[in-house]
Coordinates of C-alpha atoms in Angstrom, one line a residue:
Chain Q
X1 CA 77.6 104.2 84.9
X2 CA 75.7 105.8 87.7
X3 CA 76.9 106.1 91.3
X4 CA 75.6 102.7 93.3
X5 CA 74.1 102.6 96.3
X6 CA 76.3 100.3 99.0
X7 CA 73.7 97.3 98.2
X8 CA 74.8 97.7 94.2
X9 CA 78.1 97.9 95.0
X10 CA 78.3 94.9 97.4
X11 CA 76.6 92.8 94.8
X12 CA 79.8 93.9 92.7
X13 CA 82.6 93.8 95.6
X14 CA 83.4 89.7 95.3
X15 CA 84.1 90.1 91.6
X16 CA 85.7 93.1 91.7
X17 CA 88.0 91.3 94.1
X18 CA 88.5 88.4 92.1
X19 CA 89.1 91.3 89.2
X20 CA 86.0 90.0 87.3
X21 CA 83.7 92.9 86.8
X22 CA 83.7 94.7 83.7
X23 CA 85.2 98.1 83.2
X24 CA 82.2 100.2 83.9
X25 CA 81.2 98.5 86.8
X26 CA 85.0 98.1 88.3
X27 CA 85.0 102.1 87.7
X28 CA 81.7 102.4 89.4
X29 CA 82.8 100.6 92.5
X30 CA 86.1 102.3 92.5
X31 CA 84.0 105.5 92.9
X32 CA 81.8 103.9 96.0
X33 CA 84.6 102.6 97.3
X34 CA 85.8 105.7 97.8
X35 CA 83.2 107.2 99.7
X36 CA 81.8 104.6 101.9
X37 CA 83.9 102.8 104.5
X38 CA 81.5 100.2 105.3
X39 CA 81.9 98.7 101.8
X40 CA 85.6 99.2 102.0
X41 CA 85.9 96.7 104.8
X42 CA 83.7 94.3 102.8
X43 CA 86.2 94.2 100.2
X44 CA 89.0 93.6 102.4
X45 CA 87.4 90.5 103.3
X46 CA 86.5 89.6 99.6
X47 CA 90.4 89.8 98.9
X48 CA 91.3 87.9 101.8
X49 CA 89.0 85.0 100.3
X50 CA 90.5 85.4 96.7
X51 CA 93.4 85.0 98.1
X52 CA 92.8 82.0 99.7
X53 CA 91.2 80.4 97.0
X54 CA 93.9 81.4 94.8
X55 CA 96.8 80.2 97.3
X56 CA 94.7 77.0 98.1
X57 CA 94.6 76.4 94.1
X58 CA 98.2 76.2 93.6
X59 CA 99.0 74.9 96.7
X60 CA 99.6 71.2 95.3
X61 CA 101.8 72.3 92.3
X62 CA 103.5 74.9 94.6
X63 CA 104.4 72.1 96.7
X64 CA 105.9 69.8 94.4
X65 CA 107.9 72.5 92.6
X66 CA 109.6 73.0 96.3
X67 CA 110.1 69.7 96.6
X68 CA 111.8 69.6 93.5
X69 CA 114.4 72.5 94.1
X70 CA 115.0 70.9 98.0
X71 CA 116.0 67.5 96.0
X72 CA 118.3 69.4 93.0
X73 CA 119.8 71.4 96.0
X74 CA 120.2 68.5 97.9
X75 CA 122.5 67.2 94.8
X76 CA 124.1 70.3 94.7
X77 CA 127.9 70.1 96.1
X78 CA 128.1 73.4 96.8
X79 CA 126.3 75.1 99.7
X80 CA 125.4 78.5 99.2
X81 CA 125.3 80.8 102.4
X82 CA 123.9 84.1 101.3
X83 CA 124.5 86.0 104.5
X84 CA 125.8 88.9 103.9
X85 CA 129.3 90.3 105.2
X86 CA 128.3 92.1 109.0
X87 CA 128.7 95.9 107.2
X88 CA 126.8 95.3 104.3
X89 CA 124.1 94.0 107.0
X90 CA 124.0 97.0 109.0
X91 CA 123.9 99.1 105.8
X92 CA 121.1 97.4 104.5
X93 CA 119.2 97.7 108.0
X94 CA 119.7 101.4 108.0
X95 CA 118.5 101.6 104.2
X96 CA 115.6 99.3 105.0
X97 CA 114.6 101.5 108.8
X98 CA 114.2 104.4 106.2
X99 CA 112.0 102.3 104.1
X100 CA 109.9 101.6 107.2
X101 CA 109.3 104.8 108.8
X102 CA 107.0 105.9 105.9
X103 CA 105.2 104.5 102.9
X104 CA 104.0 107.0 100.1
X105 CA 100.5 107.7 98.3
X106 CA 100.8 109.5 95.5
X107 CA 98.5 112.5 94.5
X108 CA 95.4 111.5 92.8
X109 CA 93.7 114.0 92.6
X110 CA 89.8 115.2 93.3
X111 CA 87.7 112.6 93.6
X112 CA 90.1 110.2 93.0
X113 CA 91.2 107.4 95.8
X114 CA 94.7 108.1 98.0
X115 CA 94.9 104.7 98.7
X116 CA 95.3 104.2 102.7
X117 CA 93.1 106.7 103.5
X118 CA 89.6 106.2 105.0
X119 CA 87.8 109.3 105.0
X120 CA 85.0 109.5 107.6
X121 CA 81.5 110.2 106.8
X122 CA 80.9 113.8 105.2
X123 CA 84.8 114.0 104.5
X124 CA 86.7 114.2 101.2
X125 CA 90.3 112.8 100.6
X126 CA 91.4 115.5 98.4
X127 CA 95.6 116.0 98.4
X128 CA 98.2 113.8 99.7
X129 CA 101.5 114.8 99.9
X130 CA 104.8 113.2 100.3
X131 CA 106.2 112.4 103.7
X132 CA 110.3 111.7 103.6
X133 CA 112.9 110.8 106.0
X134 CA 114.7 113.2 107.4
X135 CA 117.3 111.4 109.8
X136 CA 118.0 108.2 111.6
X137 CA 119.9 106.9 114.3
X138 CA 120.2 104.0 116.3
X139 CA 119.9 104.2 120.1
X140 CA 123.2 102.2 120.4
X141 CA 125.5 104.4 118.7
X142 CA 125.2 103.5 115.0
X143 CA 124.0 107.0 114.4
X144 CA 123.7 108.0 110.7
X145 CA 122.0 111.5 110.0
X146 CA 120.9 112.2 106.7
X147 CA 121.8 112.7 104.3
X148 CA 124.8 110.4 105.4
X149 CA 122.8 107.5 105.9
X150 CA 121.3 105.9 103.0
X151 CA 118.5 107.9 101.5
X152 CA 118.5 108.0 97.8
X153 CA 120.1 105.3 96.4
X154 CA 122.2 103.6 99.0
X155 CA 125.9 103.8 98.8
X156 CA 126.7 100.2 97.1
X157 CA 122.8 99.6 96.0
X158 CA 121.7 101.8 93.5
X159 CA 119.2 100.0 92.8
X160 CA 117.5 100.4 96.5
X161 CA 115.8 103.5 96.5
X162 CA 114.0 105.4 100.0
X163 CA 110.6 104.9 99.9
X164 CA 108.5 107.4 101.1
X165 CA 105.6 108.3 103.8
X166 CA 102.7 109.7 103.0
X167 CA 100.5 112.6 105.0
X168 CA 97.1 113.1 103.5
X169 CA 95.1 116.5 103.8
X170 CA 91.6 115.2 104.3
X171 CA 88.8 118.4 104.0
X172 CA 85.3 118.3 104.4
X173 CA 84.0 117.1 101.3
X174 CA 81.4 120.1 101.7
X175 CA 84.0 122.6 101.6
X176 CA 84.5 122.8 97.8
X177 CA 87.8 121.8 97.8
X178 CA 90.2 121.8 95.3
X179 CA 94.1 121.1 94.5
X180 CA 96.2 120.5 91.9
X181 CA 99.6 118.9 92.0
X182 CA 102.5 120.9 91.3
X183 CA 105.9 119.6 89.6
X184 CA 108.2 118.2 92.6
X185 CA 106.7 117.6 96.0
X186 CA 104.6 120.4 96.6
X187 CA 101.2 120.2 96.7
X188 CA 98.5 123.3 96.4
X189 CA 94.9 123.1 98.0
X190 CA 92.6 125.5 97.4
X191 CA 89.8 125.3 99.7
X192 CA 87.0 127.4 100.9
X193 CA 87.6 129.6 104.5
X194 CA 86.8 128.0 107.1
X195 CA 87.5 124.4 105.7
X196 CA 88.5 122.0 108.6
X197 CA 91.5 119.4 107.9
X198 CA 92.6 116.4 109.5
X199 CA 96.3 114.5 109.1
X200 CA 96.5 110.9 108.9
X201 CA 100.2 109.2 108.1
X202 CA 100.5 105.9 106.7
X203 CA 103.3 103.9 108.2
X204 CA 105.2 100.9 106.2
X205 CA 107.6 98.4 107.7
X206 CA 109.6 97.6 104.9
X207 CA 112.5 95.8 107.3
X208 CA 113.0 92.4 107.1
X209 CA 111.7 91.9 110.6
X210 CA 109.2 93.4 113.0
X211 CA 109.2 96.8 114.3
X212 CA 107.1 98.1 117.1
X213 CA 107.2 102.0 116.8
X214 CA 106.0 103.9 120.2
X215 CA 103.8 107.0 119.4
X216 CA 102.8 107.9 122.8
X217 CA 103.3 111.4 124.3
X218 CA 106.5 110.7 126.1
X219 CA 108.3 109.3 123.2
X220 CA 106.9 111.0 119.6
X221 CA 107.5 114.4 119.3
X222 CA 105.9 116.4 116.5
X223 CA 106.7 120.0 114.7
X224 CA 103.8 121.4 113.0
X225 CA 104.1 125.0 111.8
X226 CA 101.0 127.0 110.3
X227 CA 101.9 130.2 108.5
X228 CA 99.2 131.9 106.6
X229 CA 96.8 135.0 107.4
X230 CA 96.3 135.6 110.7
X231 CA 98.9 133.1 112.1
X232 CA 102.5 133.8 111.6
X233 CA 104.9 130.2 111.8
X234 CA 102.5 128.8 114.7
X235 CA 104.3 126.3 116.2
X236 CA 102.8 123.6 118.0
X237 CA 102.4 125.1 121.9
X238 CA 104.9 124.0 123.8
X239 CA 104.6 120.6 125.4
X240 CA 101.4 120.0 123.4
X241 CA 101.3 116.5 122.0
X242 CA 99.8 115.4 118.5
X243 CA 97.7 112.7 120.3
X244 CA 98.6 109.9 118.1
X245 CA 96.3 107.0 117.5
X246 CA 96.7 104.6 118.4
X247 CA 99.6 104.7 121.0
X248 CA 101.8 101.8 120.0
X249 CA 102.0 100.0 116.4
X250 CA 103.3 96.6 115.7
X251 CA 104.4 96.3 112.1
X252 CA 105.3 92.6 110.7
X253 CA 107.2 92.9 107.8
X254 CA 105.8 94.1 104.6
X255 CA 102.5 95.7 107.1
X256 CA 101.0 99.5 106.8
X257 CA 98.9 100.9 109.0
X258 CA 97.7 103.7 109.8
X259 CA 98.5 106.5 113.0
X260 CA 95.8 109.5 113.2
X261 CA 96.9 112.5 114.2
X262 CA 93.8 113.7 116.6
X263 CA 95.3 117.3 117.3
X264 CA 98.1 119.4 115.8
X265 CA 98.3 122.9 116.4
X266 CA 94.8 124.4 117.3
X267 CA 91.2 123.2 118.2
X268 CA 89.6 121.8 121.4
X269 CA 91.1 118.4 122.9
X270 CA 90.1 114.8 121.5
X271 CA 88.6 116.9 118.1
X272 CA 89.2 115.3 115.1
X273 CA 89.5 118.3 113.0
X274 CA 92.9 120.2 113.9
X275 CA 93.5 123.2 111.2
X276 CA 90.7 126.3 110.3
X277 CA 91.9 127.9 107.5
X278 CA 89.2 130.5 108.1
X279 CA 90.5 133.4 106.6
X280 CA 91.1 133.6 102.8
X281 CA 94.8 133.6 101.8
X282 CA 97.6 131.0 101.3
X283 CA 99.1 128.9 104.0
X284 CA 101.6 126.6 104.4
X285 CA 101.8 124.0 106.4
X286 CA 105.0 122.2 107.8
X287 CA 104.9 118.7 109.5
X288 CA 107.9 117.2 111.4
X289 CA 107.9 113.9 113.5
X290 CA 110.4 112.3 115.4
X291 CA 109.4 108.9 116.5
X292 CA 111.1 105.7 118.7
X293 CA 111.3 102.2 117.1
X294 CA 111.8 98.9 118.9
X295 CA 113.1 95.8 116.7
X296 CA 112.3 92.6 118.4
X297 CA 115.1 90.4 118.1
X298 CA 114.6 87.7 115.6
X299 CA 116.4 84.3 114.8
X300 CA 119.3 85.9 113.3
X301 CA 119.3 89.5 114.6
X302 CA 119.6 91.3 117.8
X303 CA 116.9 93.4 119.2
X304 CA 117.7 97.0 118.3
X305 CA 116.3 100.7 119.2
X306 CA 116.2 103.9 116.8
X307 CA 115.2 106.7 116.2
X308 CA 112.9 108.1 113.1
X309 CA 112.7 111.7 111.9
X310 CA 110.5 112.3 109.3
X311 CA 110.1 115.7 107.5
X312 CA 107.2 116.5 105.1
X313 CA 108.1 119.4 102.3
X314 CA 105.8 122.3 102.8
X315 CA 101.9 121.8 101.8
X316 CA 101.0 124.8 100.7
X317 CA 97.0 125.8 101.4
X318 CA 95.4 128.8 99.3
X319 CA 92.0 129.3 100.8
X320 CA 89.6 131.2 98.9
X321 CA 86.5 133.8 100.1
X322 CA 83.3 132.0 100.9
Chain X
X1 CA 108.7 51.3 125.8
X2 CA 110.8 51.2 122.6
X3 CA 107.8 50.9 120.3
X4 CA 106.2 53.6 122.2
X5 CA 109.4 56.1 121.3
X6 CA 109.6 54.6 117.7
X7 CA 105.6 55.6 117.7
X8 CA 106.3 59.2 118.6
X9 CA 106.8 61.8 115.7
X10 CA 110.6 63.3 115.7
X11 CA 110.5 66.7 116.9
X12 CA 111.0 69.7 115.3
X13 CA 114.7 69.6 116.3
X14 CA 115.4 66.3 115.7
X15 CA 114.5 66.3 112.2
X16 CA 116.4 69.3 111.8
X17 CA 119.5 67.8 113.2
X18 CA 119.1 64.8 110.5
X19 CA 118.7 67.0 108.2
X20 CA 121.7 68.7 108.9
X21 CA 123.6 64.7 108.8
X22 CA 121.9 64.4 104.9
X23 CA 118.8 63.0 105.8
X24 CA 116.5 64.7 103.2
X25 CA 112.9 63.1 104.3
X26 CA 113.9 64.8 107.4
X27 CA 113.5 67.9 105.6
X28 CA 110.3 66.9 104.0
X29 CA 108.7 66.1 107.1
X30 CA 109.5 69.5 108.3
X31 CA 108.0 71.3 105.1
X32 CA 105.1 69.0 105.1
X33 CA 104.4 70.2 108.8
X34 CA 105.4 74.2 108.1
X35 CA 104.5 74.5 104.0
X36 CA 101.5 76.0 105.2
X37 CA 101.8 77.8 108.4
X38 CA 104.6 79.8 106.7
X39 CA 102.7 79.9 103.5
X40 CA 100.2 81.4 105.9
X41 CA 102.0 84.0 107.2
X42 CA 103.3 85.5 104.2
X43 CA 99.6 85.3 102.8
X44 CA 98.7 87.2 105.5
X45 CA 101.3 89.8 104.1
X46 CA 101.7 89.9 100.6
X47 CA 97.7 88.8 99.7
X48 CA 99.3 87.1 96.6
X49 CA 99.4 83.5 96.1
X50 CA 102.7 83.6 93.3
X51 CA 104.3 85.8 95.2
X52 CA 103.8 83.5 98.7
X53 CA 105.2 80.5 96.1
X54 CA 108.4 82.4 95.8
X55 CA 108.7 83.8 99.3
X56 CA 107.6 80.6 101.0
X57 CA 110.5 78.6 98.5
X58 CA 113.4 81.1 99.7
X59 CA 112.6 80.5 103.0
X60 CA 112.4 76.6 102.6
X61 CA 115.6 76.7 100.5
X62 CA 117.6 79.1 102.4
X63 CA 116.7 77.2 106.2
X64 CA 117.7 73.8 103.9
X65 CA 121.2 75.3 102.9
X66 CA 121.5 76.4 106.4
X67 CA 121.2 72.9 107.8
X68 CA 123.2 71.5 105.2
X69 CA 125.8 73.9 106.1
X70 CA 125.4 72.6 109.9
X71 CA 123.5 75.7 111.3
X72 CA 121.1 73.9 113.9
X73 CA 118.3 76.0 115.1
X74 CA 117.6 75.9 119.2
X75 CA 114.2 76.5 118.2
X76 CA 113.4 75.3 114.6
X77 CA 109.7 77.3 114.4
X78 CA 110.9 80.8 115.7
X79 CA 114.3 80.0 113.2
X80 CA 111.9 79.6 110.0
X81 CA 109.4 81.8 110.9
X82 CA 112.6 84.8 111.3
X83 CA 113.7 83.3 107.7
X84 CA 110.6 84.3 106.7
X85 CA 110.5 87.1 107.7
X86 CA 114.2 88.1 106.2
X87 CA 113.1 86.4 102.7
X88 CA 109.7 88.6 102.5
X89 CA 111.7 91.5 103.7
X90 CA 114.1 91.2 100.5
X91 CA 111.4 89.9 98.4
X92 CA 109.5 93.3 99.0
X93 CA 113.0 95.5 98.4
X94 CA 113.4 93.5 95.4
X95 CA 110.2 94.4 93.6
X96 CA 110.1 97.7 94.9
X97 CA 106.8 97.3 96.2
X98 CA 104.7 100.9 96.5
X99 CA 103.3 100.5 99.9
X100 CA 100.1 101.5 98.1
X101 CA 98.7 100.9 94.1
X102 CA 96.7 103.3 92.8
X103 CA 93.6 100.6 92.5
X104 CA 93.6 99.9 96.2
X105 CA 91.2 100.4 98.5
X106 CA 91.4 102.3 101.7
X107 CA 92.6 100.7 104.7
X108 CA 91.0 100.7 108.1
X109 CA 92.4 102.4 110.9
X110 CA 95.0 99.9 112.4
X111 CA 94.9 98.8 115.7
X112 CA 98.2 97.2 117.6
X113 CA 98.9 93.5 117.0
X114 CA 100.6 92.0 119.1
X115 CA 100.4 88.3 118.3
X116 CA 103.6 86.1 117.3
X117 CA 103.9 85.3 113.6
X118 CA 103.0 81.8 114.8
X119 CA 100.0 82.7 116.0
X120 CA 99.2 84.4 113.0
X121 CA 99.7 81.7 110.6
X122 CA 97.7 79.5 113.0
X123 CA 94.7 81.6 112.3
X124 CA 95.0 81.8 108.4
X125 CA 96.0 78.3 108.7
X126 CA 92.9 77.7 110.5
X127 CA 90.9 79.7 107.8
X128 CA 92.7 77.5 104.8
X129 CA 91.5 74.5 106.5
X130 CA 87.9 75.9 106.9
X131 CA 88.0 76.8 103.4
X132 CA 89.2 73.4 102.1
X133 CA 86.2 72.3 104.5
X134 CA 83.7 74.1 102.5
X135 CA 84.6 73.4 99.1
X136 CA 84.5 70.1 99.9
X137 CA 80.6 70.5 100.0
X138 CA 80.2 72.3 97.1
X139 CA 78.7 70.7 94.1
X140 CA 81.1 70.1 91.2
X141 CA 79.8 72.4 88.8
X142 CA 80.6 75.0 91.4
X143 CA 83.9 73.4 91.9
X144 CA 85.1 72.9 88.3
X145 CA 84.0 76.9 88.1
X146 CA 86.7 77.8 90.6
X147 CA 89.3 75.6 89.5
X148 CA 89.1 77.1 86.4
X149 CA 88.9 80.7 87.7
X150 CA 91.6 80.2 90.3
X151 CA 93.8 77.3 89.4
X152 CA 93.8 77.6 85.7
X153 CA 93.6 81.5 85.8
X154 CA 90.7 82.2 83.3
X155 CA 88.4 85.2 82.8
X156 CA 84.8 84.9 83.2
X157 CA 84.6 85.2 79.3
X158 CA 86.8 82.1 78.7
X159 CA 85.2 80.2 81.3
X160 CA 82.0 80.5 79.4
X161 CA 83.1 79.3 76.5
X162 CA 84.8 76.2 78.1
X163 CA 81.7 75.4 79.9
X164 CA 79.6 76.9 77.3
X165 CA 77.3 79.0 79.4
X166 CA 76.6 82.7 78.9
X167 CA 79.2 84.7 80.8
X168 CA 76.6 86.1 82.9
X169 CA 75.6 83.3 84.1
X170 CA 79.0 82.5 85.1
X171 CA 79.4 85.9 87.0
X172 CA 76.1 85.5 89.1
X173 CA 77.5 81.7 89.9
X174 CA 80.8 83.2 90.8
X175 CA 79.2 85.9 92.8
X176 CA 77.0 83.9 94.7
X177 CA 79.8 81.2 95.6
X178 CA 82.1 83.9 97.0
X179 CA 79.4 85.8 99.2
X180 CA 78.4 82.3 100.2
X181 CA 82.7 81.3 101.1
X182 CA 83.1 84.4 102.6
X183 CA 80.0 84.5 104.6
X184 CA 80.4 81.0 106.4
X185 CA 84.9 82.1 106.7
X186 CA 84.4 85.4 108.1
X187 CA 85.0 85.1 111.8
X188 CA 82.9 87.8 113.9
X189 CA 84.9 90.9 114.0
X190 CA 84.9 92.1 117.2
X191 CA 87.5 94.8 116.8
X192 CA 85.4 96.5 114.3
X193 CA 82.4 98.9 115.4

């Protein structure tokens, strides 16, 4: 099928929500969707409405089925209190704050959709590259640097494993970019000199409560070392922020969203685009962050403070003549 | 005076406490007054209707075993609203949910929320109720079409052969009934440029 136009592919959005297009034209509107922002959006509301109408559907049946398990438990003799010993609790918290800091896109190569990402206008979403924890500790004293704390599977939960965060490597989709995916976590673009990237990281709350993670300049602190032609382990300068955005972000359980990373290690203030790669060779690129998180206290739990570190293995850059 | 307190729904609290003594209409009032705010909330989350059933039941059955065990909430909303929140939490760790699928779309940029969970539900509440509004006034062809789509679970192509129209024409009524739902349920985004 050929590319659509946004007015083709809105005619298509509402069943592609509801999953009722056919193959061509759900592959058709994969492809738009991941170009055009405006029809992105559009879908978002079409799956809110599915939703809806698919909730609203069962909501009688869903209803009477609860009822139903209220009464037998109601019969029940025993009563089962599934809290969890206090340890086991603050195991579980530390597991879950490592599941929260990041949330992972896989690579998909060229052309393909990294989910999370919106490219602007003119851009292309060409790599992404796992994002994983590198430490966490709690502001009041329940400290547990990794690889102590629970990354991998958890001590006592093998099932549980650390999900990860994901950076994306967004180039201008006129640059003639292309990467390829390498066995492990590494991840090779090969772009044309001169290529402009911009860093987005997708941030899940995977904690069984809400988590409000401060990102301005006094609290987040970012390493970002550039090593390539021309620019030997550049550091961000010192006491140069990575102008987050936005500044604070309330995650509800179960949320992602989305922080920008304006500036990194080079380029005029408030620009978008952070990295030149403008002379031909192979860089690599290194991305650190260190970020406060606030837990509101909840019903059962007390309000809490930590700390986030999260490391990003080395992206590796090759950047071709022109 | 008496009639007027007899007249006055039991609040939150109170039915909570007769819950706790084995009263278990107590506990249906409650769900019949939260079933869908918390249903709500998690919808707003997990954007899948089986997956709110199960949430939204381990949160009703795990604030009902509380209760029975003689844990009495000072405030019953912000107590089931934090169960909630707990249940969704291990529901998500449970399946192992990717914070992204390969089919999804891109998200927008997010911008801080800083509304209660409450407050939340409220508006997808508010939504739900706009949305049983609307399908009130549609015809019931257009009606039996959703049912069958959404409450039954059928493809287009089986829903043609029930009704016995050609599954295009289902499609385009399908089509139209959605842009038409989510035209008149859309609230004006004023966050968005």
């Amino acid at each position: 099928m050929s590319p659509l136009s946004c007015r083709q592919a809105e005619e298509l959005l509402d069943l592609y929500a509801a999953d009722a297009c056919a193959p061509p034209e759900a592959e058709a509107v994969s492809a738009h969707l991941a170009t055009c922002a405006a029809c992105a959006a559009t879908l978002e509301r079409s799956r809110e409405l599915v939703a809806l109408l698919d909730w609203q559907a069962r909501e009688p049946d869903a209803r009477r089925r609860l009822d139903g398990r209220v009464a037998a438990e109601g019969r029940s003799r025993r009563t089962l209190l599934r809290t969890p010993p206090p340890l086991v609790r603050r195991l579980g918290s530390l597991a879950a704050l490592l599941l929260v800091a990041v949330g992972l896109a896989g690579w998909l190569g060229r052309g393909g959709v990294v989910p999370g990402v919106l490219p602007e206008p003119g851009e292309e979403v060409i790599a992404a590259v796992t994002l994983t924890p590198a430490a966490v500790e709690f502001t009041d004293g329940a400290a547990k640097p990794f690889p102590e704390a629970m990354v991998g599977p958890a001590r006592g939960d093998k099932e549980r494993a650390v999900d990860e965060g994901a950076l994306k490597i967004l180039l201008d989709k006129h640059a003639q970019a292309e990467a390829e995916a390498r066995p492990g976590r590494e991840v090779r673009v090969r772009a044309e000199a001169g290529a402009p990237v911009r860093l987005s990281l997708d941030v899940r709350n995977d904690l069984g409560r809400p988590m409000l993670l401060r990102l301005d300049d006094e609290r987040t602190q970012a390493l970002l070392e550039l090593s390539g032609p021309g620019v030997r382990r550049q550091p961000a300068p010192e006491g140069a922020t990575p102008e987050l955005s936005p500044p604070t972000l309330r995650l509800e359980p179960g949320e992602t969203k989305r922080v920008t990373l304006r500036r990194l290690v080079s380029g005029p203030p408030g620009a978008r685009t952070v990295l030149s790669l403008a002379v031909p060779g192979d860089y690599v690129l290194t991305v650190r962050l260190r970020v406060e998180a606030e837990f509101p206290a909840t019903g059962r739990e007390r309000g809490r403070e930590g700390v986030v570190w999260l490391a990003a293995p080395p992206v590796r850059l090759r950047v071709t003549g022109e | 005076m008496s009639t007027h307190a007899a007249e006055r729904p039991a609040s939150d609290e109170e039915l909570a406490r007769r819950c706790s003594r084995g009263d278990a209409d107590a506990f249906r009032a409650l769900t019949d007054r939260y079933y869908r705010p918390v249903c709500a909330f998690l919808l707003r989350r997990l954007g899948d209707a089986a997956a709110v059933e199960d949430v939204a039941q381990d949160t009703f059955l795990e604030a009902f075993r509380s209760l029975k065990a003689g844990r009495l909430p000072e405030r019953w909303s912000s107590w089931l609203f934090g169960i909630a929140h707990n249940c969704l939490g291990k529901w998500l760790r449970r399946r192992r949910v990717l914070p992204f699928g390969a089919a999804d779309p891109p998200e927008e940029i997010a911008a801080p929320d800083e509304r209660s969970p409450a407050e939340e539900a409220e508006e997808v509440a508010c939504r739900l109720a706009a949305l049983d509004k609307e399908l009130s006034g549609l015809d019931l062809d257009t009606r039996r079409l959703l049912e069958l789509k959404h409450k039954e679970g059928l493809t287009c192509e089986q829903i043609g052969v029930r009704l016995g129209r050609p599954v295009g024409t289902v499609k385009s009524l399908l089509s139209r009934t959605y842009k038409l739902l989510r035209e008149r349920l859309t609230p004006p985004r004023e966050d968005r440029p």
